[in-house]
Structures are given as structure tokens and as C-alpha cells.
Amino acid sequence: MSVAPQARSVRRTRFNRHLFTHLWQGAVALLLIVAFLLPVYWMVTTALKTTADTFAVPPVLLFQPTFEHFRIVYEEGSVAKSLVNSLIVATSATLLSVLIGAPAAYVLARFQFRGKADLWFWIITNRFISPIVVALPFFLIARDLRLLDKHIALILVYLTFGIPLVVWLCVDQFRAVPREVDEAATVDGANLWQVFFRINLPLAMPGIVVSAILAFIASWNELMFALVLTRAEARTAPVEAANFMTGFGIRWGPMMATGTLIVLPVLIFALLVSRNLVRGLTMGAVK
Amino acid sequence: MSKSRVNWPAVALIAPAVIILLAVGIYPLLFALDVSFRQYQLTKLYLGTDYVGFQNYVAVFNDALFWQSLGRTAQFFVLTVPAQIVFGVLIALFIDGMRWKALSFLMRVLLVIPIAITPTVVGLVGRLLFNRDFGFINYLLSLVGVPPVSWLGEPLPAMVTIALVDIWQWTPFVALVMISGLSLISQEVLESGKLDAGGGWNLFWHVQAPYLLPGLTAVLILRTADILKLFDMVFVLTRGGPGVSTELVSVYIQRVGFRIFDMGVASAQAILLLILCIVLARGYIRLFYREVEA
């Protein structure tokens, strides 16, 4: 009889303590989320505010949203064109990186050969090389070949990071496919290409898709090469966005609308591969 | 039949990658090496592009601006990386220890957002938030009575601005690396650690910290490499200004190459930077990839 109330009070204090932990952890979590997402929120809301609201001090939190800036951006056409250019360049660079990188990753995962260590070294080193080192000579080469302001120049230079990224992430993936699967298929009379395309490629597809998405994000976000290698025709979205900063009087609304349009696909992709982003950025050193 | 029979189908699978990487990766570097020994001024090509020996390198060694830009890059590193590590570890410990598992998962997903956002756009949003007259940062400061700061108009505040933006963008990366370190600690180790070390600082120092060490090394090396590469966010946010006060090394070399158009000197600078990058990569590989070279 006398035990029951005591147990109940113990249970109640434990409940209170849990509630307290939940509350303070929830509060800190909310603070962190606000801190890390505020710039994104600010960008999107500025894109949706009237110019008068943008300059308001103190900032207006509740406002009547307008799509005026998006309409301006659409009608002026250069942003839309740059987004199309970005799409062409990033998609092509990604597809080529996967087409060229995935078979190489398979061979690296399965075979021993001379020069393999050097190839590894090159692939990892690439993660460390400042793009300006490649941009200077690439500009001069592209100029001599009359490839400036053409999509192909950018697509080719993006392979310098696209292929290594795909190779790196896919080697892990192909290593996870048991060798016995290959051997069984070989016994059944399949040649190496059939073993690769019919068996390994489908099995490694999840990893290949992740590496493709990461290569796409990297190509989509790239500024320096695009700045150097394009003028008007092949200009990509980041260059277009950076151009808002030149000239007199910054047009904040259209600028933030452009920023929103650029960031939107990246956000979707990033959330899709959120578990693998760090692995990609550290070239697999941190899982 | 010789023992080292060539497996042609395998060669055919890997050859495209090797050829393309040589063509777009190695050839440009050799090209840059060649240009670095030439007189090569894009706006004065009538002067010719003759070899000038080590003249460009001598010019770089005597160029105070180049060394200052490296010094500024180091200063930027000191302003950002320690803060990123401290906040990153704190956030990782917090998220790893959260009782509310769904919220902990959500945080891990959301932390990816700053890392992935186009740095060019980050620079633009920085311009907006740090605007002297109507920026949100100055508004927040005004609430605690601080008069408006001209963030982008003066040297020191401009450096602080690009550092703050970098801290915002890359602290989540450090946090996620640290979370993956913490997740390696088994529940048993953690429980017995709690019994031996108690909670709090002792638990962190004796039980959790050793698991964070590999991630910490990776963060230090990768952040160094990324800061040597850093161009887009700074280019958009400050263009290296006011004056040259935020001109980090990549921004400076870009200016010499594409705004002063001295390709010879810029290439020499780039080659020196390349050597620095390769030394870094060597260190990274030695620490993390010993097994793959076998």
C-alpha cells in the first residue's frame, strides 16, 4: 500500500525530467535550424517581397507575396537562358562522368595492374587542386581551339572533378558486389563486358545514382571555370547571378529570384543524397 | 604465353577515363608549366611569347601582393576553422545525444542544406544580409544598441564578413563529419564510459574525443585545401575588396590572370599553388588511404 504512491512520484519526476530534456533540446534544435536556414529563408522571402518591403527597417516579417520579380526575370530572358545553359552543361558533364567513370571504377575495384597506385593518387589529388590552376591554361587552350563561350569547353573541364568523384564513390560500390557473382557469370560463358553491363552495373546502380547527383551539384554550382570560359552564349546561371553585382543600383528582388531558381534543384538533390554528401566531400575518408 | 597477358576488355573499360583525365587534367597543367616560363601578356601579345627563364617566378617571389594574399588566406583559416571545429563538435555532440530521435534525424538532413547551396548565391545573400542600411545583421545589432556597421565598406569588417559566411556554410560539414565519428562508439563502450568517467567533460575527453580524431584530421586537411581553392563566395561578396583587404590567394591569381591579363606571372603563381596542393594531398593520402595503394 505504501509503495504505490512512492513509485508514482518517482515515475512523475522521471516524466518531468524527460519532458524538460525534450523541451530544452527542442529549443536548441529550433535555434540551430533557424540559424542555418535563415539565409535561405531571407533569400526566398526577398524574392517574393515588393522592393519597398525589401528596404523596410525594421524588416517586415508578414507581407503580401508577389511574383513580380520572377516575372521580370523570366521576361528579361537572360536568366532563363543561363539556367538552360547550366542544365545542358551540368547534365552533359554528369552523364559523361558516369559513362566514363563507372567502368573505370569497376576495373579499379576488380583488377590489379601497373600504374594503379598512380591513378589513385591522381584521382585523390584532384580533390585538392585549386581550380584557378586549371582555369588559366584551359582558357588559353580553349581560346586557341576557338571553344570559348561554347558548352563543350565547360563540359570537358567539369570532367576534371566529375570523373574522379564518380570513380571514387563507385569503386566502393563495385567492391561490395561479391566476386563470386562475376565468377559464376564467367563460368556461364559471359565475357567481361557482359559481366560489367548486365550484372555489376544494375547491382551498383544506387551508388552510381548518388555519385551522379553529387557530380551534378558540383557542376551546377561551379563559378570560376564558367566565368573564365563563357561570355554571352554559353553563360551559366552562377555567372549570370554574379553579374547582378556589377553596374549601378543592385536589383535585389530579381537577384534573389534568380538565386532562388538556382538553389532550388540543388536543395532537392542535396536532401535526396543527404546521407552521402559528406562521403562525397571527403572522397570516402569519412563514411 | 607470357604471364603478364593484357586483359584487353578491362583495358577498354578503363582507357576512356585515363585518356580523358590526361587530356583535360594533366595536359593543362603541363601547358601552365610551359606558360609560366614565358612572357605571356594577353593584352600585349605583339611583344611575343618568348621563353624568359625563371623571370616570372622571380617576379612572384618579389611580389609583395602575392605573399600578402597567402598571408590573408592563412588569416582567414585562423578566423574560420577553429570556430567551425568548436561549433561543429558542439553541434555533433548535441545531435548525437538528442533524446528525440526523429528531430535528431531531421537535423542531420537539414544540416546538408548550407553545404550544398551554390556558393555564388551564398555570396549574393551575404550582400543582402550584411547590407549597411537595411541588412538583417545590422538590424539584429540595432536591437542591442549597436550602431550600423559598414560590413563590406571597411577592411577588417569585410574580412570578418567573409569569415562569418564561411563559418555558416561549413560548420554543418564539420558537424556531420563529427557525427559520423560519434556514431562509431558502441552503446556498451558509451555505457561503461559513463560508469567510469561520469558524464560531461570527462565522458567527452576520455571516451568520445578519441573517436573524433580521424574526422578532425580530415577536416583540417580538407578545409585547408578548400580555403586555398576558395573563390566564388568571396568574388561575389567583396571582389577581394575594399582595396585588396579580402583578396585570398585564388582571388588574387584570378585577378592577375584575367583582369591584369599577365598569364605568365599568373601561371607561375598557379604552379606554386599547385605544389602546395600536391603536398597537402600527399599528407591526406598518407593518413587515410594507405590500404588502397596495395
Coordinates of C-alpha atoms in Angstrom, one line a residue, chain B residues 2 20 40 43 59 68 117 135 160 182 185 206 218-219 230 267 281 287:
Chain B
S2 CA 53.6 -14.5 -71.2
I20 CA 40.2 12.0 -70.8
Y40 CA 52.7 36.0 -71.9
T43 CA 46.8 42.5 -73.9
A59 CA 58.6 38.3 -60.2
Q68 CA 50.1 39.1 -48.7
I117 CA 24.0 25.8 -51.7
G135 CA 20.6 44.3 -43.8
V160 CA 35.0 39.3 -40.7
L182 CA 30.5 9.6 -32.7
I185 CA 31.0 4.4 -30.5
H206 CA 38.2 10.1 -22.3
A218 CA 40.3 15.1 -42.3
V219 CA 38.5 18.4 -41.5
L230 CA 38.0 29.5 -52.2
S267 CA 50.8 30.7 -64.3
A281 CA 47.1 15.8 -50.9
L287 CA 46.8 9.4 -43.4

